[in-house]
mmCIF file of C-alpha atoms in Angstrom:
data_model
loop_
_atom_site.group_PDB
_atom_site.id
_atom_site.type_symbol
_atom_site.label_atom_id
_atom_site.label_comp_id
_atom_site.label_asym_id
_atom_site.label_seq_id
_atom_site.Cartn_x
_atom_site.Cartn_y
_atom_site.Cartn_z
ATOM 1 C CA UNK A 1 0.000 0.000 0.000
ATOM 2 C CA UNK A 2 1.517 3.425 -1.058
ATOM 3 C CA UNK A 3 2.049 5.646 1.704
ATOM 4 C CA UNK A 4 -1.217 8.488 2.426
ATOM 5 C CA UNK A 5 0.939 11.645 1.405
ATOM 6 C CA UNK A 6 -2.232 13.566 3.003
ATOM 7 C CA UNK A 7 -2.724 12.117 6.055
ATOM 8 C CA UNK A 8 -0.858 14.155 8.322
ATOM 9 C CA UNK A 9 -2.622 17.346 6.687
ATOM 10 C CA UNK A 10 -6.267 15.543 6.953
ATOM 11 C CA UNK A 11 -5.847 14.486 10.981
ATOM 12 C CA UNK A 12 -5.154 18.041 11.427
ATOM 13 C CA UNK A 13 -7.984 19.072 9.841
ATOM 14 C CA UNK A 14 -10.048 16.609 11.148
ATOM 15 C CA UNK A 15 -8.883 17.384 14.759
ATOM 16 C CA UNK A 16 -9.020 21.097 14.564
ATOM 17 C CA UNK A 17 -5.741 21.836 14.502
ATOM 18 C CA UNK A 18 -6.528 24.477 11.390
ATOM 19 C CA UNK A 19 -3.406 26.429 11.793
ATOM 20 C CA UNK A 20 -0.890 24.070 11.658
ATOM 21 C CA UNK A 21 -3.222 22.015 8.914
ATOM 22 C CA UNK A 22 -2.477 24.970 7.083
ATOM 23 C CA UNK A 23 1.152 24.868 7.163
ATOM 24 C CA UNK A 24 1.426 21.693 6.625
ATOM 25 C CA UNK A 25 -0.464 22.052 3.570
ATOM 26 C CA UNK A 26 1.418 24.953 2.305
ATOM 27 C CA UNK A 27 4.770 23.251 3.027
ATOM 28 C CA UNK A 28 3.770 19.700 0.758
ATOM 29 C CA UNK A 29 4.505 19.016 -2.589
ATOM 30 C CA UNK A 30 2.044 16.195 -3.355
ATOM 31 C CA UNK A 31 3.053 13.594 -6.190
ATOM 32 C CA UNK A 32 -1.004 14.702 -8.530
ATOM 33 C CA UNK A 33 -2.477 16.680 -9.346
ATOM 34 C CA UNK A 34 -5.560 15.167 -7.500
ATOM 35 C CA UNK A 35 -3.356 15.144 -4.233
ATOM 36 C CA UNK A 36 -2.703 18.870 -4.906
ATOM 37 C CA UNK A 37 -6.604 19.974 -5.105
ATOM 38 C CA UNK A 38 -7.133 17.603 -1.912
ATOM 39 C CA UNK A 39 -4.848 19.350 -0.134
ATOM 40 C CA UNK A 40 -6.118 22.825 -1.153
ATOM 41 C CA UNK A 41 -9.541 21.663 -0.026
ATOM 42 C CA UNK A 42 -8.319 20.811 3.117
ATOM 43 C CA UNK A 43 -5.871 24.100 3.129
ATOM 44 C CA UNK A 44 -8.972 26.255 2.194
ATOM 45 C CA UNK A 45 -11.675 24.580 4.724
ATOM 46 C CA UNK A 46 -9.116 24.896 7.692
ATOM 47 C CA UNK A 47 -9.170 28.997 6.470
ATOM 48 C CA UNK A 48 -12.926 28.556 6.587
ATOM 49 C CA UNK A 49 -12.897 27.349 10.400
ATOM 50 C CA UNK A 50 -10.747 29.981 11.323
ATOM 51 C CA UNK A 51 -12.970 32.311 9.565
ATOM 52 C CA UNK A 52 -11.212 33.498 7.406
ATOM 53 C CA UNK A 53 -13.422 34.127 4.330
ATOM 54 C CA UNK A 54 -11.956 36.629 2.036
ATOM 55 C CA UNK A 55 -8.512 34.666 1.809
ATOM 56 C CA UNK A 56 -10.572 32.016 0.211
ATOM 57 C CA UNK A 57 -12.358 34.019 -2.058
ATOM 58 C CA UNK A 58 -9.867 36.178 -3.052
ATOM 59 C CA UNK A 59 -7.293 32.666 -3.936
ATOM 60 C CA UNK A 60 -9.712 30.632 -5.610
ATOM 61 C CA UNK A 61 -10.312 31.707 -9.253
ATOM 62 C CA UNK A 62 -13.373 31.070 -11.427
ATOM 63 C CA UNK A 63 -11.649 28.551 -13.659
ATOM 64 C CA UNK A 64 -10.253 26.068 -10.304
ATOM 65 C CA UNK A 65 -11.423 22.744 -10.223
ATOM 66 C CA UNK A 66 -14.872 21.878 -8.898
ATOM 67 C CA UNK A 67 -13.633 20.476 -5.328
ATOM 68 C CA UNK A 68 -12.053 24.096 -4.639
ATOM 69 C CA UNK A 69 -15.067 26.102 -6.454
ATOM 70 C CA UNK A 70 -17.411 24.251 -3.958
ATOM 71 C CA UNK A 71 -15.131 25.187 -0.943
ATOM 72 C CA UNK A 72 -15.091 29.258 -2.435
ATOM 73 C CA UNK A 73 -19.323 28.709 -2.651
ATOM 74 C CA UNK A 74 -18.995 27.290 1.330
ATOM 75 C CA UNK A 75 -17.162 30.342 1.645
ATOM 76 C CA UNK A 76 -19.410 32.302 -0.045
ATOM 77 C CA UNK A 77 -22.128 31.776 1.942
ATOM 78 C CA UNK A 78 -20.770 32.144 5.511
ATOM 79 C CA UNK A 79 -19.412 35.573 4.660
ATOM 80 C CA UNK A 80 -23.061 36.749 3.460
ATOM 81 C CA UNK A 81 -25.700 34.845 4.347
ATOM 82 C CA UNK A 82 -27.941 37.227 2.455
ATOM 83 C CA UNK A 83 -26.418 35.390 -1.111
ATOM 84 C CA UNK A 84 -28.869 32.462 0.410
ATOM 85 C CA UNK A 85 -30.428 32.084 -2.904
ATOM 86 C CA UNK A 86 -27.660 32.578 -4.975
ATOM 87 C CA UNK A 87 -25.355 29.727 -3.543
ATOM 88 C CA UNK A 88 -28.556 27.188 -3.768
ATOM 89 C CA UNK A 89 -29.337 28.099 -7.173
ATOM 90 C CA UNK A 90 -25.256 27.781 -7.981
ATOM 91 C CA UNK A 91 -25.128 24.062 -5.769
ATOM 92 C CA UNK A 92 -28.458 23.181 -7.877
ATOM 93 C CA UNK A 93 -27.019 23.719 -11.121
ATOM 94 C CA UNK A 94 -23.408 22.174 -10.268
ATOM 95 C CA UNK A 95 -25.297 19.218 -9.035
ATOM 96 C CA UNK A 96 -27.563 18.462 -11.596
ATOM 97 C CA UNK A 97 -24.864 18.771 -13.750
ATOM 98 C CA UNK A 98 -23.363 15.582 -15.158
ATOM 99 C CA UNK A 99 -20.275 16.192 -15.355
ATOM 100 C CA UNK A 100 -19.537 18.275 -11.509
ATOM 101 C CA UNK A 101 -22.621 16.306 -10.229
ATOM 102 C CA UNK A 102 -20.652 13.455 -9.219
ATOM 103 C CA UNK A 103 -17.572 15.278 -7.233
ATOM 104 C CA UNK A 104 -17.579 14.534 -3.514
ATOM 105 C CA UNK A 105 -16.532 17.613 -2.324
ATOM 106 C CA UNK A 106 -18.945 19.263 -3.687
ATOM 107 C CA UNK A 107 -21.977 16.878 -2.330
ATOM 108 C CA UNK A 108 -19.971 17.548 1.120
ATOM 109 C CA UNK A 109 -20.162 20.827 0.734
ATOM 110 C CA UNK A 110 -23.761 21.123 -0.176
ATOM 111 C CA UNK A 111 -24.517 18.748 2.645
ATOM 112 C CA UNK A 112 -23.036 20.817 5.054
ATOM 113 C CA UNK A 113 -24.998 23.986 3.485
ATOM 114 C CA UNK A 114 -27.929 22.601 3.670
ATOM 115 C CA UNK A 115 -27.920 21.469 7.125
ATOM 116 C CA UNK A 116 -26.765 24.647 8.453
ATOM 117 C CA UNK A 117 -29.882 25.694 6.884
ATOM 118 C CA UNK A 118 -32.032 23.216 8.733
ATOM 119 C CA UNK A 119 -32.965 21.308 5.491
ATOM 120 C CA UNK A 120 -31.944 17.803 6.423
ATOM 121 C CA UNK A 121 -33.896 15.868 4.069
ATOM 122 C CA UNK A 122 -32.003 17.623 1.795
ATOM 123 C CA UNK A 123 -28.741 17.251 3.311
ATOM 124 C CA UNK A 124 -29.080 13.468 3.677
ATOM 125 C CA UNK A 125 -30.192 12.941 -0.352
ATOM 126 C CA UNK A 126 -27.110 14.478 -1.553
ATOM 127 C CA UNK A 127 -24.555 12.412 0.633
ATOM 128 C CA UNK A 128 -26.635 9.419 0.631
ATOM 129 C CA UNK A 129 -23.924 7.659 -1.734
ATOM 130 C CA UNK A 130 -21.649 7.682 1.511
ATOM 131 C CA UNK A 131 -18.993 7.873 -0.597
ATOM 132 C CA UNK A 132 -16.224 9.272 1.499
ATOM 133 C CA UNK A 133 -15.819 8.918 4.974
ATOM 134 C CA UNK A 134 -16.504 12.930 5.687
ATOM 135 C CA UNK A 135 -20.407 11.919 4.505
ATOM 136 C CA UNK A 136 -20.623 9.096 6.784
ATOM 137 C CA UNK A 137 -19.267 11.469 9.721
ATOM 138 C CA UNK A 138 -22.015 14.402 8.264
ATOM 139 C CA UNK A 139 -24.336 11.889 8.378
ATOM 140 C CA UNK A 140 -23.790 10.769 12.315
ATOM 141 C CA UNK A 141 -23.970 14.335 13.060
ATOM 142 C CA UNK A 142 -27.431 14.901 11.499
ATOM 143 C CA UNK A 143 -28.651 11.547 13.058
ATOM 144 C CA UNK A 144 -27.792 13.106 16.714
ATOM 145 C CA UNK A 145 -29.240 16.417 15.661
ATOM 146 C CA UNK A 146 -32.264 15.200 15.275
ATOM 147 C CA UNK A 147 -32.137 12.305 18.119
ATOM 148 C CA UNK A 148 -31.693 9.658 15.872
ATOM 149 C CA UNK A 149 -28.722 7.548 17.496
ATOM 150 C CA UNK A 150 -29.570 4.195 16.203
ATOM 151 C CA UNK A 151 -29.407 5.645 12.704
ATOM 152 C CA UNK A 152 -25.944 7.660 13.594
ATOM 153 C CA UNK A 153 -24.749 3.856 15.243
ATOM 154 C CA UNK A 154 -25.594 2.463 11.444
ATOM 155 C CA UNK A 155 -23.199 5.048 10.212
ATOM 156 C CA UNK A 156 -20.999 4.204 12.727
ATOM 157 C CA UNK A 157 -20.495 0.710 11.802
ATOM 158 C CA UNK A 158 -20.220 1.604 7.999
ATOM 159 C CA UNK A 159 -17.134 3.637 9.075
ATOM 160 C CA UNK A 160 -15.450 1.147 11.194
ATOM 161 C CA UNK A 161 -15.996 -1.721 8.557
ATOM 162 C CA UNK A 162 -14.296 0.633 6.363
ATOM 163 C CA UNK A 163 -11.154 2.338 8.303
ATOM 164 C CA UNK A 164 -11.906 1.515 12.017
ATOM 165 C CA UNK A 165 -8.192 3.182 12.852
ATOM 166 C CA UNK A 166 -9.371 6.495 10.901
ATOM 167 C CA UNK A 167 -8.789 9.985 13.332
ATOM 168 C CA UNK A 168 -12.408 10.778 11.318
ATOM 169 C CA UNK A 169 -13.958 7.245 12.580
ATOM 170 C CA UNK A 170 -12.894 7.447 16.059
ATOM 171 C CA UNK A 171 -13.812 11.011 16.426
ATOM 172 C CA UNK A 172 -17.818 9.850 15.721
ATOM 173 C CA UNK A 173 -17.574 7.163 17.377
ATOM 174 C CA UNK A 174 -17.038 9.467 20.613
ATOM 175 C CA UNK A 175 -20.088 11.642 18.979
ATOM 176 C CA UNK A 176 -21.925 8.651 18.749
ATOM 177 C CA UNK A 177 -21.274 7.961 22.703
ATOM 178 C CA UNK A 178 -21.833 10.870 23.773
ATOM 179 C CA UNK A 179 -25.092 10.699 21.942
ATOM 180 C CA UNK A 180 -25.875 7.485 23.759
ATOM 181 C CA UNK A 181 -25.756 9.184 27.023
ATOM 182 C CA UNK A 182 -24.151 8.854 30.327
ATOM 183 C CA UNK A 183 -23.114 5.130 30.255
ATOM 184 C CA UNK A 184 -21.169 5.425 27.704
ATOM 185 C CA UNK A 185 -19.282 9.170 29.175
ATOM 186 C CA UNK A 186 -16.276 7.119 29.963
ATOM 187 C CA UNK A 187 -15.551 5.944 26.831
ATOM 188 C CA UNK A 188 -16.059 8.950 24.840
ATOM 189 C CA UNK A 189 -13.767 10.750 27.035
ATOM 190 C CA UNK A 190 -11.013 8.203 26.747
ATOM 191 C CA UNK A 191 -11.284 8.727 22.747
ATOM 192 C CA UNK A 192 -10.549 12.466 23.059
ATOM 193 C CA UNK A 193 -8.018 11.968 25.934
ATOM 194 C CA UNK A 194 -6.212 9.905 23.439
ATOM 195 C CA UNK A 195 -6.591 11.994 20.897
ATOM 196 C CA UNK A 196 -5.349 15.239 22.729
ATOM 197 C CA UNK A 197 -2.160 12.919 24.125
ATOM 198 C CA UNK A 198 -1.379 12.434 20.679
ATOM 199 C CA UNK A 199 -1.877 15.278 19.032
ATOM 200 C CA UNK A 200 -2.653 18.214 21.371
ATOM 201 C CA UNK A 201 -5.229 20.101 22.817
ATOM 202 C CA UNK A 202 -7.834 21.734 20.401
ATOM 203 C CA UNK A 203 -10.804 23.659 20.165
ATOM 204 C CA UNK A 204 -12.786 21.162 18.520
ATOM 205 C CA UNK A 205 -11.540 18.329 21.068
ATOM 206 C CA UNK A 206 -12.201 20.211 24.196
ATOM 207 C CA UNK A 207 -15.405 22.053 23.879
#
């Protein structure tokens, strides 16, 4: 198995270590092209947790790849919500469309749009492919939102059968504890205690 040139950059991310994802993803010179726009994705959303909206919409030109065009539209619509309509017309026509229609960043992206918006019918149709681990996390995430823990536990199991030793899988599998309530406290805390031992304290893994 060839080495993950990204994973150091996507645990970071993942963990919500945004800052130093970013210079770690500034300092890489991956061996693709594909590895290059997955690591501007993950460059560009760590900018977008830290809030930092213009830098990604000044960077990220009209003719980038769809993966990165998504991330600018994310982008986009934190910085002003009042372009509501605009960025769901844009994610309506980029998804219908056969040839962007299919790109998982992009059905990420609109999943995470549309549950900020409260339409989680929505949100669940476009990652329902569970293509990438990221949908399988957004999908555990809506599941506890709306108090459905045996559905998020499904999810849960789809992720471990497919990389139990993932940062991403046992991240929501602590949601998915937490979720469950007190008896299972212990356990969830262990997961982020582990996590924080080995990678430091964060905002995402302490709050």
């Amino acid at each position: 198995m060839e080495p993950d040139e990204l994973y150091s950059l996507r645990n970071q991310f993942w963990l919500g270590q945004y800052k130093l994802a970013i210079s770690e993803g500034l300092s890489m010179s991956p061996s693709s092209e594909r590895l290059r726009i997955d690591r501007d994705v993950f460059v560009y959303r760590s900018h977008i947790a830290l809030n930092n909206y213009s830098k990604v919409l000044s960077d990220i030109g009209e003719n980038s790849p769809t993966d990165l065009l998504a991330v600018k539209l994310y982008a986009t619509f934190l910085n002003n919500p009042g372009q509501k309509d605009m960025v769901l017309m844009t994610l309506n026509d980029w998804l219908g469309d056969e040839v962007s229609g299919g790109n998982n960043t992009l059905k990420l992206i609109a999943g995470q749009i549309y549950l900020q918006l409260g339409e989680i019918k929505e949100a669940l149709k476009i990652i329902r492919s569970d293509a990438t681990l990221e949908m399988l996390a957004l999908k555990i995430q809506i599941y506890i939102k709306i108090q459905r823990v045996n559905l998020a536990e499904q999810e849960l199991a789809k992720m471990q059968d497919r990389d139990d030793d993932s940062t991403l899988t046992q991240l929501a599998t602590a949601w998915v504890y937490l979720a469950l309530g007190e008896s299972k406290y212990q356990e969830a805390a262990y997961i982020y205690k582990e996590q924080i031992d080995r990678s430091g304290p964060s905002t995402a893994l302490l709050r």
